[in-house]
Short mmCIF file of C-alpha atoms in Angstrom, two decimals:
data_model
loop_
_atom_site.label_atom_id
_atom_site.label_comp_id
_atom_site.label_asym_id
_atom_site.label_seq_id
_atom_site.Cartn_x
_atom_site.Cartn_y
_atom_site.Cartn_z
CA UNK A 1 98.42 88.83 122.40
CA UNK A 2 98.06 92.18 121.83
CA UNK A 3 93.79 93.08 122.77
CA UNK A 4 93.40 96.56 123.56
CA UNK A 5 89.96 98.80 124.27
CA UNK A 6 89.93 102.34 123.77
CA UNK A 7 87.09 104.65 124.99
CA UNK A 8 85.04 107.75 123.35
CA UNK A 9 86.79 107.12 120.06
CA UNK A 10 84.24 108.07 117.59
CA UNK A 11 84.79 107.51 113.40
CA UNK A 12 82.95 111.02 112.03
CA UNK A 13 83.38 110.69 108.17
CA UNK A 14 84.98 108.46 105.73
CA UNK A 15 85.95 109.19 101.90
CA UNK A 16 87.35 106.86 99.08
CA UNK A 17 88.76 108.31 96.16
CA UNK A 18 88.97 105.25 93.63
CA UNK A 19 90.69 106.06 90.03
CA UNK A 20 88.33 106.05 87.60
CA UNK A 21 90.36 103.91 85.09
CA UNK A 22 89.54 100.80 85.20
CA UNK A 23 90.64 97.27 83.83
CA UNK A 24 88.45 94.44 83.42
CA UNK A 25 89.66 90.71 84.42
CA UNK A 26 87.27 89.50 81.58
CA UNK A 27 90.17 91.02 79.37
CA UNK A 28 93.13 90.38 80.69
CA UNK A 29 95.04 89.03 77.72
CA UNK A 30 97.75 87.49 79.90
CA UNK A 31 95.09 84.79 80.84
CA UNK A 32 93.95 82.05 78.50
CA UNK A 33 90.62 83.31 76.94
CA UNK A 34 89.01 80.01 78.78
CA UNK A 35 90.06 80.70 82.44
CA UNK A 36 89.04 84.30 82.47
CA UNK A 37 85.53 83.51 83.76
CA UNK A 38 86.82 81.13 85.86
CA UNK A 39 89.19 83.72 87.19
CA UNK A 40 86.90 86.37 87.68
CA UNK A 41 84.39 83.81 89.34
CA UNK A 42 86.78 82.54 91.77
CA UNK A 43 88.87 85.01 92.79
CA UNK A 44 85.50 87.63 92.89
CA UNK A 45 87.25 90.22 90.99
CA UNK A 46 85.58 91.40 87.49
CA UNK A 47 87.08 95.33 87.58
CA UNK A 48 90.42 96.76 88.77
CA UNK A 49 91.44 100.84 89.50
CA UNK A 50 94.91 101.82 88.28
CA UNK A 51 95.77 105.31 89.13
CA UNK A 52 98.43 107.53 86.63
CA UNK A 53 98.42 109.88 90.14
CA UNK A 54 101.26 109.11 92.99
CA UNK A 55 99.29 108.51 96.43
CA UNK A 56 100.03 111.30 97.90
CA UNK A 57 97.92 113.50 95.25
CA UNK A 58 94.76 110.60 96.14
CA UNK A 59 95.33 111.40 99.61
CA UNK A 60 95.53 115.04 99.37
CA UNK A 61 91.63 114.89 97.39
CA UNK A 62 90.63 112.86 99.82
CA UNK A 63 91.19 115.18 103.29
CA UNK A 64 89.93 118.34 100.72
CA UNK A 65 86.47 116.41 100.87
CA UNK A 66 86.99 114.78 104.06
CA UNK A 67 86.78 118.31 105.57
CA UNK A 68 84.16 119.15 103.43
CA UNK A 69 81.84 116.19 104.93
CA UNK A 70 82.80 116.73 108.25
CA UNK A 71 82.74 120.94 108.69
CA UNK A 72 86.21 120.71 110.45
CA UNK A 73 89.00 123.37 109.34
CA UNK A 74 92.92 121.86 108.71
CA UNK A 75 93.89 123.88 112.13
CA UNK A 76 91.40 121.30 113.80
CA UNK A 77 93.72 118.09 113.47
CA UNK A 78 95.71 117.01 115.79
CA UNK A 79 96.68 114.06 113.74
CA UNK A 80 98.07 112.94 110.83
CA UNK A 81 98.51 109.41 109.82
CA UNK A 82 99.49 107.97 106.66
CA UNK A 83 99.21 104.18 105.94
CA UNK A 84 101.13 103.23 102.58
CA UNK A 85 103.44 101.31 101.23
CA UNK A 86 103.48 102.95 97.57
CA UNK A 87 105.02 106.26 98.73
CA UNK A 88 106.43 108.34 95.40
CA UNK A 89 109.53 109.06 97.63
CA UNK A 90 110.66 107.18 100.89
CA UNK A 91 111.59 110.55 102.27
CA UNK A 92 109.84 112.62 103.56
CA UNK A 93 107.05 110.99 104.95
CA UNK A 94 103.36 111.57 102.53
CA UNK A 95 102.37 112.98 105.77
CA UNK A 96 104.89 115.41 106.57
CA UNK A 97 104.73 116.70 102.44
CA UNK A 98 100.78 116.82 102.83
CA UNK A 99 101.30 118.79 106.10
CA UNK A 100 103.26 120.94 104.43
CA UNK A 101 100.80 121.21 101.43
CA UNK A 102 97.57 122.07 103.59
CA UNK A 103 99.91 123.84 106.09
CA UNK A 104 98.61 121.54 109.49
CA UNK A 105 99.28 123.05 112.79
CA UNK A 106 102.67 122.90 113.75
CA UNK A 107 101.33 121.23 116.94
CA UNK A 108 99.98 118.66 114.45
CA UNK A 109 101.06 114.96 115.06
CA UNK A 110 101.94 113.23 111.64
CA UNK A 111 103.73 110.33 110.46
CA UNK A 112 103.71 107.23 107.97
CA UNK A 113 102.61 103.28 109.04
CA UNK A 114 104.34 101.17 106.33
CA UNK A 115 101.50 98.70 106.20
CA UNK A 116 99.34 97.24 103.62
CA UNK A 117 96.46 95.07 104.03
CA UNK A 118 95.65 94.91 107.70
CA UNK A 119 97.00 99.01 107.86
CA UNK A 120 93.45 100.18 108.45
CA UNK A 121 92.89 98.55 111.64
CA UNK A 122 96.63 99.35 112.70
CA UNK A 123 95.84 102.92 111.48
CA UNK A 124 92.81 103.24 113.36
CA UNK A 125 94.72 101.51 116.40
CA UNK A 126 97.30 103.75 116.82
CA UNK A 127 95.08 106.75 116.14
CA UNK A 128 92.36 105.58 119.14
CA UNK A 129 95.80 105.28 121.10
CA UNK A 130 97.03 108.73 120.52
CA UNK A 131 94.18 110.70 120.76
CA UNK A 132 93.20 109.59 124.44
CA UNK A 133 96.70 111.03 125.47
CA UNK A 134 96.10 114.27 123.56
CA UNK A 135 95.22 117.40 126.37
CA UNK A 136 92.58 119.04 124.72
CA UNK A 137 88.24 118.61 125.03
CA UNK A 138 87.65 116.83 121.43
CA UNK A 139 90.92 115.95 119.43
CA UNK A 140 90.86 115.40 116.03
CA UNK A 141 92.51 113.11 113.64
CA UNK A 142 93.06 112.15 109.86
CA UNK A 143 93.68 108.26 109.00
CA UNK A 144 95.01 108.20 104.91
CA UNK A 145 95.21 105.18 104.19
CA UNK A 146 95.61 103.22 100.39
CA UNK A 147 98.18 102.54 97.90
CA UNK A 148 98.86 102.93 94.29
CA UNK A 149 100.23 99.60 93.39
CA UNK A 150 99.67 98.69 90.21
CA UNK A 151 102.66 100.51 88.75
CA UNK A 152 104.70 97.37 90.80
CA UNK A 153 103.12 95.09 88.96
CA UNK A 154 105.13 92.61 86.72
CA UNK A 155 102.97 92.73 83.21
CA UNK A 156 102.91 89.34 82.95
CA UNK A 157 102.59 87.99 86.52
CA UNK A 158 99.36 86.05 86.38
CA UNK A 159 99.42 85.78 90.24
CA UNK A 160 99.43 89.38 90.84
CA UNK A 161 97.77 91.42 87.67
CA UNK A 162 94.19 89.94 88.46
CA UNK A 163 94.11 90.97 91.88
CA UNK A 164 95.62 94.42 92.77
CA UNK A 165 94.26 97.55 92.22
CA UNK A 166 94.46 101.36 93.03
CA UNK A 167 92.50 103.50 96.09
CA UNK A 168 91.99 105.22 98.72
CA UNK A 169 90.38 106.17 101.78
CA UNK A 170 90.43 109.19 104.43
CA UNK A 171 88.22 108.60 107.63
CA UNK A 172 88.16 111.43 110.37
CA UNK A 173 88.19 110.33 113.66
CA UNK A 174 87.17 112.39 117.21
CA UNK A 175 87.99 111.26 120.77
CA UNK A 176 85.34 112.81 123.74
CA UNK A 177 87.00 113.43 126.77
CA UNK A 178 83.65 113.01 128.63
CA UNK A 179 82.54 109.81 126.83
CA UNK A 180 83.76 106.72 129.62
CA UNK A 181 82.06 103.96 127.42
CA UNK A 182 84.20 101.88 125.59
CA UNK A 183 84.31 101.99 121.75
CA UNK A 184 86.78 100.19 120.18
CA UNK A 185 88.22 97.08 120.62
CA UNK A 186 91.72 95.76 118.71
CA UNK A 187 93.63 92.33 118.30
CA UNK A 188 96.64 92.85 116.58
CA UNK A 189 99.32 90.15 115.71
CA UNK A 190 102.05 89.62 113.88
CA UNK A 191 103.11 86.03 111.79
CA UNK A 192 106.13 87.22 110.80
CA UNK A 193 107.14 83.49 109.42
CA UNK A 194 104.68 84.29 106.78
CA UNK A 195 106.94 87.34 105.62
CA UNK A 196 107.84 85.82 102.10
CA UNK A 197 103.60 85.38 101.05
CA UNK A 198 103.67 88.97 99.90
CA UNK A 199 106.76 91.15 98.81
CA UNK A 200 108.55 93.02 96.49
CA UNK A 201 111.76 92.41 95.10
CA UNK A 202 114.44 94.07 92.01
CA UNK A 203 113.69 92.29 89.12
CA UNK A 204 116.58 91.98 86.13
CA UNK A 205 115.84 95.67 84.88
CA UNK A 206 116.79 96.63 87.71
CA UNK A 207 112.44 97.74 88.77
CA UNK A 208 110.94 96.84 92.31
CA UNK A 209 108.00 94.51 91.47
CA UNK A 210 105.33 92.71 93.98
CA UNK A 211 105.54 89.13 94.25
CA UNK A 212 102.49 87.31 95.61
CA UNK A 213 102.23 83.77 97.12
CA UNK A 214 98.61 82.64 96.73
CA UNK A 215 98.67 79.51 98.15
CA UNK A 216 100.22 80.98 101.30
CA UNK A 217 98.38 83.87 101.71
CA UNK A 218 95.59 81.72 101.50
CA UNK A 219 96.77 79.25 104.24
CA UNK A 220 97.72 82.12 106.38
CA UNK A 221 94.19 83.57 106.33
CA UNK A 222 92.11 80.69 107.44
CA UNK A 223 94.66 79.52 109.74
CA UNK A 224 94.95 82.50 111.86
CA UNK A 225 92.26 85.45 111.15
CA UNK A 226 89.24 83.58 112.75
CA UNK A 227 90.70 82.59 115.53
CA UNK A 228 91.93 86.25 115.88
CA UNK A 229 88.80 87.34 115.33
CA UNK A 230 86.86 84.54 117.87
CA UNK A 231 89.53 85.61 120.60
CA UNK A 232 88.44 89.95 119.83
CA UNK A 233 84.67 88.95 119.86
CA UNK A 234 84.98 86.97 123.32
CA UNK A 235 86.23 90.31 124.97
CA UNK A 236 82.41 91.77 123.79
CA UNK A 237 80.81 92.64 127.42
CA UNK A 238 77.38 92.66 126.44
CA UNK A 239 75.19 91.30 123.86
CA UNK A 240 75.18 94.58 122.29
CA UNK A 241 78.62 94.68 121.43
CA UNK A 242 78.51 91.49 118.95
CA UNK A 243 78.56 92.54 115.54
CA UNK A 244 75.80 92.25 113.28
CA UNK A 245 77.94 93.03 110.02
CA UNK A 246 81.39 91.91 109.08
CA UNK A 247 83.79 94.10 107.10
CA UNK A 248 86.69 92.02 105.82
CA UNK A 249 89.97 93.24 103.69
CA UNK A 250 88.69 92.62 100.19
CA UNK A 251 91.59 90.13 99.44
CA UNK A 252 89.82 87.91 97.04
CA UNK A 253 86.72 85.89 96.94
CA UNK A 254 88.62 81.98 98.03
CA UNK A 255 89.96 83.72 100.46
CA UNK A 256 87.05 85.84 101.99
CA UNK A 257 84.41 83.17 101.82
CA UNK A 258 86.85 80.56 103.35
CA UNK A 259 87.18 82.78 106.11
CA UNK A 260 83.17 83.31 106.19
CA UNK A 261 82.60 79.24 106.70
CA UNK A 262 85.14 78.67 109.44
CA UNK A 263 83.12 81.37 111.25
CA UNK A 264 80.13 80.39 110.03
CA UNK A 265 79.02 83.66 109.41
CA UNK A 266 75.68 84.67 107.34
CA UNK A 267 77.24 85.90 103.95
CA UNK A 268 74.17 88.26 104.01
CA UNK A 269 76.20 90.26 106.92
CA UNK A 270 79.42 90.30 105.04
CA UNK A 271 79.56 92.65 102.63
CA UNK A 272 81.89 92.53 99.59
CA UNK A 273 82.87 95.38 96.88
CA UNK A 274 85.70 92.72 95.34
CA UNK A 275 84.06 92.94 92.18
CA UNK A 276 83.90 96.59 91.44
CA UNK A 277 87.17 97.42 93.05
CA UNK A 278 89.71 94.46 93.43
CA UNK A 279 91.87 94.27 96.06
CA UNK A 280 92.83 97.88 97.57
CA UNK A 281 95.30 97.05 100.03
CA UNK A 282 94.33 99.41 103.34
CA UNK A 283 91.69 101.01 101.56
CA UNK A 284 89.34 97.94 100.69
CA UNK A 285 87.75 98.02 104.53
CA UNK A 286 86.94 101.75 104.89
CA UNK A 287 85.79 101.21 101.03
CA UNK A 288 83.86 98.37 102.25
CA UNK A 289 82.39 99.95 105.09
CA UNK A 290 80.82 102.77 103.28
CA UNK A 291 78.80 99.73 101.56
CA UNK A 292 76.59 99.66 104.62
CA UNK A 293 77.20 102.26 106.81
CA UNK A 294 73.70 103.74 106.46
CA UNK A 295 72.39 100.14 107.55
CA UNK A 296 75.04 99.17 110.47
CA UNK A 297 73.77 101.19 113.64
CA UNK A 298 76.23 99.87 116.19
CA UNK A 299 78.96 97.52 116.51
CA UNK A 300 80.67 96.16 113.33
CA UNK A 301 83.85 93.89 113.21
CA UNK A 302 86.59 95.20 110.81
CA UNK A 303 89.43 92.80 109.94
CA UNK A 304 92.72 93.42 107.86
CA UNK A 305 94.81 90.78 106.69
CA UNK A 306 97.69 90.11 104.26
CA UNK A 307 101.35 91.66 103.90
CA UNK A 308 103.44 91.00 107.09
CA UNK A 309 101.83 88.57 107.67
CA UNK A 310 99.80 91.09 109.50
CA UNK A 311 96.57 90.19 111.26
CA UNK A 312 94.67 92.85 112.51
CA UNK A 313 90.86 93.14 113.82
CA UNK A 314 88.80 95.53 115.36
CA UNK A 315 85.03 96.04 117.33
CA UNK A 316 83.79 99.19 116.60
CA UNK A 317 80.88 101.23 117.65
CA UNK A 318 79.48 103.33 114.91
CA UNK A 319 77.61 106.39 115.82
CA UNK A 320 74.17 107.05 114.36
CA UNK A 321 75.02 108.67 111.68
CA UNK A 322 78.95 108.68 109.65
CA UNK A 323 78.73 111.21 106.87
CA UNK A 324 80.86 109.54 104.12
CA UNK A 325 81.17 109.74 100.62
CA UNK A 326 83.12 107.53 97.39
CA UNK A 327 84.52 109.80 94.78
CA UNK A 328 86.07 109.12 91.52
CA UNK A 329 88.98 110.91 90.09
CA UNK B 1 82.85 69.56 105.21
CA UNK B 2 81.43 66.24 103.65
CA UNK B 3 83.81 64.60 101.16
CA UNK B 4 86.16 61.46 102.67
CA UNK B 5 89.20 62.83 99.99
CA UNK B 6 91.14 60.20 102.71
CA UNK B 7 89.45 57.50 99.99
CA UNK B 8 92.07 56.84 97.34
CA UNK B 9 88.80 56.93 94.47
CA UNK B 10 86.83 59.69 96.02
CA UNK B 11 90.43 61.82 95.95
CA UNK B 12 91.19 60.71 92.88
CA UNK B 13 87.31 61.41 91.98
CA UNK B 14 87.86 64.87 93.05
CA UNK B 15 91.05 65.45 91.79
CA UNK B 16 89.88 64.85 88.84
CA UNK B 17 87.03 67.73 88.43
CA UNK B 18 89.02 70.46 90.28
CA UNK B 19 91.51 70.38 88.07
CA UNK B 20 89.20 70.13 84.68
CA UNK B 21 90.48 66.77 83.74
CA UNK B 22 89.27 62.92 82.48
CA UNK B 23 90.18 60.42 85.98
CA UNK B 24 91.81 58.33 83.63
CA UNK B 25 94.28 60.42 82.78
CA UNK B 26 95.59 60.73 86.55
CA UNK B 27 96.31 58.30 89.39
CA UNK B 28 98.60 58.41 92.75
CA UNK B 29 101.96 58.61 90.65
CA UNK B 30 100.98 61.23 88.37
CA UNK B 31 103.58 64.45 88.89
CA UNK B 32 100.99 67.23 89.64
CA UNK B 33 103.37 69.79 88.30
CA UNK B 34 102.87 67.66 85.15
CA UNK B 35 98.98 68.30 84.85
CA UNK B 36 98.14 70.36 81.59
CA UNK B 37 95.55 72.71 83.85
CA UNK B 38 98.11 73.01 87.10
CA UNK B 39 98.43 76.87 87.01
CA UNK B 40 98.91 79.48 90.09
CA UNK B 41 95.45 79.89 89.73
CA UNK B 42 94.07 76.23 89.34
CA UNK B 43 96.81 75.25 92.22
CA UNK B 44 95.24 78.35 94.39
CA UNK B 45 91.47 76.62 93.66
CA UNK B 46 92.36 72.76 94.02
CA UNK B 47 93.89 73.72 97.40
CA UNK B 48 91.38 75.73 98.61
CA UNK B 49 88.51 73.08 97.57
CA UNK B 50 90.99 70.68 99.65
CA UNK B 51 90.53 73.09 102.92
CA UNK B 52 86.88 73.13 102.07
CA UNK B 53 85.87 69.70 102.02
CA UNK B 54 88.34 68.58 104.44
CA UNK B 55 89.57 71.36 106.68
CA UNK B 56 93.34 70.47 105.80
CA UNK B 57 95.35 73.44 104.78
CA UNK B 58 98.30 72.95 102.32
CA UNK B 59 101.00 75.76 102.33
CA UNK B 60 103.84 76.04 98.89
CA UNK B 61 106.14 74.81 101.34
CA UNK B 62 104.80 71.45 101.33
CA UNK B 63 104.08 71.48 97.51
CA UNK B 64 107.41 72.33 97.14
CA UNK B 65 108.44 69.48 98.91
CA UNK B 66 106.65 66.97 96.97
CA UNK B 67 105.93 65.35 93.68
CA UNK B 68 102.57 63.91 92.81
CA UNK B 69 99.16 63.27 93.71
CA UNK B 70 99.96 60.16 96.07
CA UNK B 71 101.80 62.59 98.37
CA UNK B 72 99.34 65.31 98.44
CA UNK B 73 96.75 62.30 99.00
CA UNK B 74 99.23 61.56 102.01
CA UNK B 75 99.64 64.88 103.91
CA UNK B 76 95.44 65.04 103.53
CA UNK B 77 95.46 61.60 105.30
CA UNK B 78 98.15 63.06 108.08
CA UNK B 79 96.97 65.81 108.81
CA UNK B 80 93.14 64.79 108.77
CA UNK B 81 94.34 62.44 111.29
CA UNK B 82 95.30 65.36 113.75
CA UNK B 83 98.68 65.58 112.62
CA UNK B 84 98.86 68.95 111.03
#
């Protein structure tokens, strides 16, 4: 089991750039007129985002304002990561083409994660990882994370249509050399026997589409994200380090609220943006987040689950303050 | 946690109103697949209700692998039993 801690790792600004178009369950023709309430009701979902831009253009927006928020220059990040699995083209990487774009120091660490719904924990992972090993005072990096899925989509997949839905989300993250306290906690894992609950295959036109298995992701999720969650939380030193809010992937509302009663949680401490949003893939947490960030004032538990079947959670200490903004493009 | 779904009535009870029908119109031999309401989405709910009430979780695999009601009444039974 993969627990790791990581100190002086400090999240410094977070933007989500959500398409503006939006579809509303309540009208989706390809369900029967009589279910659609019950859809929306059950799954949590009323509105979806579909984006006519690739990713890469959502990402791009969102480091222009991320720098904005945050005062840093481009020639301040030492890393770039991109977490997507909706890339317009499968070479080169989104982040070696936005490196390019914004011309990144040469120096400049940057690479893809092909991962969807638990990506923003591995993102933030692997970012809390690499920074620490990085030889200069305060390090800087840039986690993209989000996909534009919606064009993969099968029009008349009832499974899929309701749920999915375009964003994404830029955070900025800073390592201090001089800070020894711990700030982030991970447990990531892998059920890779779950592989076939979400995937995309060539359908008879010859078009990749996105198949979804909701009874198994469903199973999947309650079987083993508390337990990864109980078995993060028990590493918690002190008292201080339990959260008081819980930001989950915004998978859908069976799924989210099953998870809530098996840990028993206070739904008042979970926050949930399924309804305006649908499910973003990578995005939905840092979307999620920015919820409540001006009300969470230290620890918060972030957990990312779905496509792999990846589990992924993380303890985080917030610093006073996150400057962080949700645009619409 | 509260309803006994491991009583053949109270299943069939529940059953029943997930799934938007009369309790007449189903018993242990009715073919699930069969139901006029069984959709992805209804199957998705009924299931879920299933984990609620009872903490049993059903995967596709094991619908997959059975027929009708009496058998999904049977793997709740199992595997409330301890042998999930």
């Amino acid at each position: 089991m993969a627990i790791t801690k990581h100190r002086g790792i400090k999240i410094q600004g977070i933007v989500n750039v959500i398409p503006e178009l939006s579809e509303d369950n309540l009208k989706l023709t390809i369900i029967d007129e009589n279910e659609r309430q019950k859809l929306v009701n059950h799954t949590g979902i009323r509105y979806r985002r579909i984006s006519k831009l690739p990713v890469k253009n959502l990402f791009s927006r969102g480091i222009k304002e991320a720098m904005e928020i945050t005062g840093w220059t481009i020639d301040d990040i030492d890393i770039l990561i991109c977490v997507t699995q909706t890339t317009e083209l499968s070479i080169p990487s989104v982040a070696c083409q936005l490196h390019g774009d914004f011309n990144f120091n040469q120096q400049t660490i940057c690479y893809d994660i092909n991962s969807g719904c638990s990506g923003y924990v591995y993102g933030l992972h692997t970012i809390a990882s690499l920074l620490s090993t990085i030889n200069s005072k305060n390090p800087r990096a840039l986690l993209c994370c989000g996909d534009v899925s919606t064009h993969l989509l099968s029009s008349d997949d009832t499974s899929t249509q309701p749920i999915f839905s375009d964003a994404i989300s830029v955070t900025a993250i800073e390592f201090n050399q001089n800070d020894d306290t711990i700030t982030a906690r991970f447990n990531l894992e892998t059920i890779g026997k779950g592989q076939s609950a979400i995937y995309t295959e060539i359908n008879a036109q010859n078009k990749k589409i996105m198949k979804l298995n909701g009874i198994d992701v469903f199973a999947y999720s309650v079987k083993y994200v508390p337990q990864n969650i109980k078995a993060l939380i028990e590493t918690a030193q002190t008292p201080d380090e339990l959260p008081e809010n819980y930001i989950f992937h915004q998978a859908n509302k069976l799924i989210n609220d099953a998870i809530v009663r098996k840990l028993n949680l206070n739904i008042d401490r979970v926050p949930q943006t399924l309804s305006l949003y649908g499910n973003t893939a990578s995005a939905s947490i840092p979307i999620t987040l920015c919820t409540c960030l001006n009300e969470i004032k230290n620890w918060v538990l972030l957990s990312g689950f779905g496509v792999g079947f990846s589990v992924a959670s993380a303890l985080i200490k917030l610093p006073d303050f996150v400057p962080h903004k949700t645009i619409e493009i | 946690m509260s309803l006994p779904l491991t009583e053949i009535e109270i299943f069939l009870d529940f059953t029943a109103s997930e799934l938007s029908i009369s309790q007449n119109s189903i018993s242990l031999e009715t073919r699930f697949r069969d139901i006029p309401t069984w959709s992805s989405l209804n199957a998705l709910i009924y299931i879920s209700r299933i984990n609620e009430e009872t903490n049993v979780l059903i995967t596709s695999g094991d619908l997959s692998e059975i027929d009708n009601l009496g058998e999904i009444y049977q793997l709740i039974k199992e595997r409330k039993h301890g042998h999930n």
